[in-house]
Amino acid sequence: MTVLLRTDLPNLLHRGKVRDNYDLGDYLLIVATDRISAFDVVLPNGIPEKGAVLAQLSAFWFRKTAHLCRNHLAAMAYERDKVAGLPASAMLASLPSEIVRRATVARKAQRVDVECVVRGYLSGSAWAEYRSHGTIGGMLAPKGLRESDRLPEPLFTPTTKAETGHDMPMSFQQVADMAGEATARALGDKSIAIYTYAHDEARRKGIIIADTKFEFGYIDGAICVIDEMLTPDSSRFWDAKLYAPGASQPSFDKQIVRDWLTASGWNKEPPAPTLPDEIVQRTSQRYQEVFRLLTGERLR
């Protein structure tokens, strides 16, 4: 099984932790590689099929939620009928299959530099904050909540969009000061609307979306969802059958990797240790399983 760690195509714009972005004029070619990061460090070995899951699951959700908010998706690179009329169509047609399966053609957007986090359940850093201060995202929360409890309503807890290092929490006022009050309200409203719709869709398929994060940008003056959407990299997915509040929950994401790295004694500074084959394969299986459960389809 091919593991794609790096692409080298013409007109590279940006190489991120996971994605390689290429300039197609008014469009981008976004290739989700099989790279994996943890604690803000890219690990030396990749996860088979991870990039295909990220690209194809994002496309699934972009199309499912388009009635709630526009998004940047133009076509998947393997959708020959849709890419034929796009810029660089000849280049797209000549891409090797391992890239085609992981590649999205997207409209360029003017990004809003905010990570739009929505939390429906009390977990992760929100649980740590709640235990210490009784707040979630700086907002006073009900007393007596347990780890993994469902919150009375989804909360919008934005953070900075850091190119390096950790994202930092932002208040609504800080988002408004940076992007304008109307934009700040739109980001919160759209994030919660998409999360609520996706949570209910996933719950019917046996998956709980505990929390997630979105990115937005402007295309032709309209706010659109960009980057990725409701993937195991950007979301916390739990098995509904095993859900038992009061403790950490088994998840369909890279928590296996985080747990192994923590137990290894790694100091969370580069370079990261190489993952054992067992951890790589288990993580790959988790990503592919949640794709199948959510979409009812097999990876292309």
Short mmCIF file of C-alpha atoms in Angstrom, two decimals:
data_model
loop_
_atom_site.label_atom_id
_atom_site.label_comp_id
_atom_site.label_asym_id
_atom_site.label_seq_id
_atom_site.Cartn_x
_atom_site.Cartn_y
_atom_site.Cartn_z
CA MET A 1 0.00 0.00 0.00
CA THR A 2 1.48 3.34 -1.10
CA VAL A 3 2.28 5.89 1.60
CA LEU A 4 2.46 9.41 0.16
CA LEU A 5 4.64 11.66 2.31
CA ARG A 6 5.52 14.38 -0.20
CA THR A 7 4.45 15.64 -3.61
CA ASP A 8 6.56 17.62 -6.07
CA LEU A 9 4.36 19.21 -8.70
CA PRO A 10 4.73 22.56 -10.52
CA ASN A 11 3.67 25.82 -8.83
CA LEU A 12 3.90 24.81 -5.18
CA LEU A 13 2.28 27.50 -3.02
CA HIS A 14 2.54 26.04 0.45
CA ARG A 15 3.57 22.81 2.13
CA GLY A 16 1.80 22.43 5.46
CA LYS A 17 1.90 19.75 8.13
CA VAL A 18 -0.34 17.49 6.04
CA ARG A 19 -1.31 19.23 2.77
CA ASP A 20 0.67 20.37 -0.26
CA ASN A 21 -1.08 23.25 -2.07
CA TYR A 22 -0.46 24.13 -5.72
CA ASP A 23 -1.46 27.22 -7.73
CA LEU A 24 -4.02 26.68 -10.51
CA GLY A 25 -4.82 30.35 -11.17
CA ASP A 26 -8.21 31.05 -9.56
CA TYR A 27 -8.09 27.55 -8.08
CA LEU A 28 -5.88 25.46 -5.85
CA LEU A 29 -4.86 21.84 -6.11
CA ILE A 30 -4.85 20.60 -2.51
CA VAL A 31 -3.14 17.25 -1.97
CA ALA A 32 -3.79 15.63 1.41
CA THR A 33 -0.68 13.54 2.01
CA ASP A 34 -0.34 10.66 4.46
CA ARG A 35 1.80 12.76 6.80
CA ILE A 36 0.64 12.86 10.40
CA SER A 37 1.42 15.40 13.08
CA ALA A 38 1.04 15.26 16.83
CA PHE A 39 1.78 17.94 19.41
CA ASP A 40 2.51 20.30 16.47
CA VAL A 41 5.34 18.09 15.13
CA VAL A 42 5.22 16.13 11.86
CA LEU A 43 6.14 12.51 12.50
CA PRO A 44 8.72 10.67 10.37
CA ASN A 45 6.41 7.95 9.08
CA GLY A 46 3.00 8.36 7.48
CA ILE A 47 -0.33 6.57 7.86
CA PRO A 48 -1.46 4.51 4.83
CA GLU A 49 -4.67 5.84 3.20
CA LYS A 50 -4.89 8.78 5.63
CA GLY A 51 -4.70 11.39 2.87
CA ALA A 52 -7.39 9.67 0.82
CA VAL A 53 -9.67 9.59 3.87
CA LEU A 54 -9.10 13.30 4.58
CA ALA A 55 -9.75 14.40 0.99
CA GLN A 56 -12.71 12.15 0.25
CA LEU A 57 -14.41 12.57 3.64
CA SER A 58 -14.07 16.37 3.41
CA ALA A 59 -15.71 16.25 -0.04
CA PHE A 60 -18.55 14.15 1.40
CA TRP A 61 -19.23 16.75 4.10
CA PHE A 62 -18.73 19.77 1.82
CA ARG A 63 -21.53 18.45 -0.37
CA LYS A 64 -23.74 17.38 2.54
CA THR A 65 -23.61 20.82 4.19
CA ALA A 66 -23.62 23.11 1.15
CA HIS A 67 -27.19 24.15 2.00
CA LEU A 68 -25.90 25.57 5.30
CA CYS A 69 -22.79 27.35 4.03
CA ARG A 70 -20.98 27.66 0.73
CA ASN A 71 -17.57 26.00 0.49
CA HIS A 72 -14.48 26.05 -1.70
CA LEU A 73 -14.88 22.60 -3.33
CA ALA A 74 -14.89 22.65 -7.13
CA ALA A 75 -14.20 18.96 -7.78
CA MET A 76 -12.19 16.00 -6.69
CA ALA A 77 -9.25 15.34 -8.99
CA TYR A 78 -10.72 11.94 -9.93
CA GLU A 79 -14.01 13.50 -11.15
CA ARG A 80 -13.00 13.64 -14.80
CA ASP A 81 -16.22 15.21 -16.04
CA LYS A 82 -15.95 18.10 -13.55
CA VAL A 83 -12.23 18.85 -13.91
CA ALA A 84 -12.25 18.77 -17.73
CA GLY A 85 -13.27 22.43 -17.96
CA LEU A 86 -11.06 23.70 -15.16
CA PRO A 87 -7.65 25.40 -15.50
CA ALA A 88 -4.72 22.99 -15.79
CA SER A 89 -7.10 20.18 -16.75
CA ALA A 90 -4.34 18.53 -18.79
CA MET A 91 -2.09 18.48 -15.73
CA LEU A 92 -4.91 17.09 -13.60
CA ALA A 93 -5.52 14.31 -16.11
CA SER A 94 -1.87 13.28 -15.97
CA LEU A 95 -1.57 13.06 -12.17
CA PRO A 96 -0.52 9.66 -10.81
CA SER A 97 -3.28 7.69 -9.13
CA GLU A 98 -1.79 7.97 -5.64
CA ILE A 99 -2.14 11.77 -5.89
CA VAL A 100 -5.50 11.77 -7.68
CA ARG A 101 -7.13 9.85 -4.80
CA ARG A 102 -5.91 12.46 -2.32
CA ALA A 103 -6.41 15.66 -4.34
CA THR A 104 -9.06 18.37 -4.30
CA VAL A 105 -9.54 21.23 -6.76
CA ALA A 106 -10.80 24.21 -4.77
CA ARG A 107 -11.62 27.85 -5.33
CA LYS A 108 -9.08 30.27 -3.86
CA ALA A 109 -10.34 32.17 -0.84
CA GLN A 110 -9.25 35.04 1.37
CA ARG A 111 -8.79 33.15 4.62
CA VAL A 112 -10.09 34.41 7.95
CA ASP A 113 -7.28 33.63 10.40
CA VAL A 114 -9.44 31.97 13.05
CA GLU A 115 -9.78 28.30 13.97
CA CYS A 116 -13.54 27.93 14.46
CA VAL A 117 -13.82 25.26 17.15
CA VAL A 118 -17.22 23.86 18.14
CA ARG A 119 -17.58 21.66 21.22
CA GLY A 120 -20.63 19.51 21.80
CA TYR A 121 -19.09 17.38 24.55
CA LEU A 122 -16.66 18.07 27.38
CA SER A 123 -13.32 16.59 26.37
CA GLY A 124 -9.67 17.35 25.68
CA SER A 125 -8.43 20.83 26.55
CA ALA A 126 -11.99 21.93 27.41
CA TRP A 127 -12.16 19.27 30.12
CA ALA A 128 -8.80 20.41 31.51
CA GLU A 129 -9.98 24.03 31.56
CA TYR A 130 -13.29 23.09 33.18
CA ARG A 131 -11.57 21.13 35.96
CA SER A 132 -9.24 24.03 36.70
CA HIS A 133 -11.55 27.02 36.32
CA GLY A 134 -15.14 25.87 35.83
CA THR A 135 -15.15 27.48 32.38
CA ILE A 136 -15.14 26.31 28.76
CA GLY A 137 -13.51 28.65 26.28
CA GLY A 138 -13.46 31.30 28.99
CA MET A 139 -17.24 31.03 29.47
CA LEU A 140 -18.77 29.96 32.78
CA ALA A 141 -20.10 26.40 32.49
CA PRO A 142 -22.68 24.47 34.57
CA LYS A 143 -21.37 22.83 37.72
CA GLY A 144 -21.06 19.09 38.12
CA LEU A 145 -20.19 18.13 34.55
CA ARG A 146 -18.17 14.95 34.00
CA GLU A 147 -15.52 14.25 31.40
CA SER A 148 -17.18 13.48 28.04
CA ASP A 149 -20.60 14.74 29.13
CA ARG A 150 -22.74 16.21 26.37
CA LEU A 151 -22.97 19.98 26.82
CA PRO A 152 -26.40 21.65 27.15
CA GLU A 153 -25.75 23.22 23.74
CA PRO A 154 -22.78 23.34 21.35
CA LEU A 155 -20.23 26.02 22.20
CA PHE A 156 -18.20 28.14 19.78
CA THR A 157 -14.68 28.39 21.25
CA PRO A 158 -12.44 29.97 18.58
CA THR A 159 -8.65 30.00 18.65
CA THR A 160 -5.90 31.69 16.74
CA LYS A 161 -4.68 30.11 13.50
CA ALA A 162 -1.00 29.58 14.27
CA GLU A 163 1.42 28.62 11.48
CA THR A 164 3.81 27.27 14.11
CA GLY A 165 3.32 26.35 17.75
CA HIS A 166 0.01 26.13 19.56
CA ASP A 167 -3.26 27.84 18.69
CA MET A 168 -4.35 30.18 21.48
CA PRO A 169 -7.94 30.70 22.72
CA MET A 170 -9.77 33.78 21.47
CA SER A 171 -12.79 35.53 22.94
CA PHE A 172 -15.69 36.57 20.71
CA GLN A 173 -14.57 40.17 21.14
CA GLN A 174 -11.06 39.34 19.95
CA VAL A 175 -12.50 37.70 16.83
CA ALA A 176 -14.73 40.76 16.29
CA ASP A 177 -11.80 43.13 16.73
CA MET A 178 -9.81 41.19 14.13
CA ALA A 179 -12.48 40.34 11.55
CA GLY A 180 -15.41 42.62 12.36
CA GLU A 181 -18.46 41.91 14.49
CA ALA A 182 -20.67 40.76 11.59
CA THR A 183 -18.03 38.29 10.45
CA ALA A 184 -17.45 37.05 14.01
CA ARG A 185 -21.17 36.36 14.44
CA ALA A 186 -21.38 34.65 11.06
CA LEU A 187 -18.42 32.42 11.90
CA GLY A 188 -20.01 31.33 15.17
CA ASP A 189 -23.50 30.84 13.73
CA LYS A 190 -22.32 28.88 10.68
CA SER A 191 -19.90 26.74 12.70
CA ILE A 192 -22.61 25.72 15.16
CA ALA A 193 -25.18 25.12 12.39
CA ILE A 194 -22.81 22.83 10.47
CA TYR A 195 -21.71 21.00 13.61
CA THR A 196 -25.31 20.42 14.73
CA TYR A 197 -26.34 19.06 11.33
CA ALA A 198 -23.27 16.81 11.06
CA HIS A 199 -23.61 15.61 14.66
CA ASP A 200 -27.16 14.46 14.03
CA GLU A 201 -26.23 12.83 10.70
CA ALA A 202 -23.29 10.99 12.25
CA ARG A 203 -25.27 9.94 15.34
CA ARG A 204 -27.71 8.07 13.11
CA LYS A 205 -24.71 6.12 11.78
CA GLY A 206 -23.36 5.23 15.22
CA ILE A 207 -20.74 7.98 15.48
CA ILE A 208 -20.65 10.85 17.98
CA ILE A 209 -18.84 13.99 16.82
CA ALA A 210 -17.64 15.33 20.16
CA ASP A 211 -15.98 18.43 18.77
CA THR A 212 -14.54 19.77 15.53
CA LYS A 213 -12.92 22.79 13.95
CA PHE A 214 -13.59 24.65 10.73
CA GLU A 215 -11.76 27.24 8.69
CA PHE A 216 -13.52 29.91 6.67
CA GLY A 217 -12.60 32.36 3.96
CA TYR A 218 -14.24 34.80 1.56
CA ILE A 219 -14.97 33.81 -2.05
CA ASP A 220 -16.70 36.45 -4.19
CA GLY A 221 -17.59 38.32 -1.00
CA ALA A 222 -19.31 35.35 0.66
CA ILE A 223 -18.13 33.39 3.68
CA CYS A 224 -17.23 29.83 2.69
CA VAL A 225 -15.87 26.78 4.49
CA ILE A 226 -12.34 25.96 3.31
CA ASP A 227 -9.48 23.56 4.02
CA GLU A 228 -10.95 20.32 5.43
CA MET A 229 -14.23 19.37 7.03
CA LEU A 230 -15.24 16.90 9.72
CA THR A 231 -12.30 14.52 9.33
CA PRO A 232 -10.43 12.46 11.96
CA ASP A 233 -7.70 15.15 11.84
CA SER A 234 -10.06 18.01 12.66
CA SER A 235 -12.67 16.24 14.79
CA ARG A 236 -13.08 13.93 17.75
CA PHE A 237 -15.16 10.90 16.68
CA TRP A 238 -16.50 8.44 19.25
CA ASP A 239 -18.27 5.08 18.86
CA ALA A 240 -21.84 5.75 20.06
CA LYS A 241 -22.26 2.14 21.23
CA LEU A 242 -19.32 2.53 23.63
CA TYR A 243 -20.18 6.04 24.85
CA ALA A 244 -19.96 6.19 28.65
CA PRO A 245 -19.51 9.68 30.12
CA GLY A 246 -17.27 10.07 33.14
CA ALA A 247 -14.02 9.11 31.42
CA SER A 248 -12.06 9.53 28.19
CA GLN A 249 -13.76 7.79 25.23
CA PRO A 250 -12.31 5.43 22.58
CA SER A 251 -11.98 7.47 19.39
CA PHE A 252 -11.65 7.10 15.62
CA ASP A 253 -8.79 9.56 15.24
CA LYS A 254 -5.08 9.90 15.98
CA GLN A 255 -5.48 9.51 19.74
CA ILE A 256 -3.71 6.13 19.41
CA VAL A 257 -0.67 8.02 18.12
CA ARG A 258 -0.82 10.67 20.85
CA ASP A 259 -1.12 8.02 23.55
CA TRP A 260 1.86 6.04 22.22
CA LEU A 261 4.00 9.17 21.93
CA THR A 262 3.13 10.21 25.48
CA ALA A 263 3.93 6.75 26.85
CA SER A 264 7.23 6.70 24.92
CA GLY A 265 8.59 9.53 27.05
CA TRP A 266 9.14 11.82 24.05
CA ASN A 267 9.56 15.44 25.14
CA LYS A 268 7.29 16.75 22.31
CA GLU A 269 10.18 18.58 20.64
CA PRO A 270 11.49 17.73 17.14
CA PRO A 271 12.53 15.24 16.01
CA ALA A 272 9.66 12.92 16.80
CA PRO A 273 10.24 9.18 17.23
CA THR A 274 9.27 6.71 14.51
CA LEU A 275 5.92 5.03 15.14
CA PRO A 276 5.86 1.22 15.46
CA ASP A 277 4.18 -0.66 12.62
CA GLU A 278 1.35 -1.77 14.91
CA ILE A 279 0.44 1.84 15.79
CA VAL A 280 0.62 2.85 12.12
CA GLN A 281 -1.70 0.03 11.03
CA ARG A 282 -4.19 0.53 13.86
CA THR A 283 -4.41 4.25 13.08
CA SER A 284 -4.90 3.57 9.38
CA GLN A 285 -7.68 1.10 10.18
CA ARG A 286 -9.42 3.64 12.44
CA TYR A 287 -9.36 6.33 9.75
CA GLN A 288 -10.73 3.97 7.12
CA GLU A 289 -13.39 2.57 9.43
CA VAL A 290 -14.83 5.98 10.32
CA PHE A 291 -14.87 6.89 6.62
CA ARG A 292 -16.90 3.76 5.84
CA LEU A 293 -19.29 4.29 8.75
CA LEU A 294 -19.97 7.95 7.94
CA THR A 295 -20.23 7.71 4.15
CA GLY A 296 -21.43 4.15 3.64
CA GLU A 297 -18.86 3.96 0.84
CA ARG A 298 -15.40 2.55 0.19
CA LEU A 299 -12.40 4.74 -0.54
CA ARG A 300 -11.77 5.28 -4.22
#
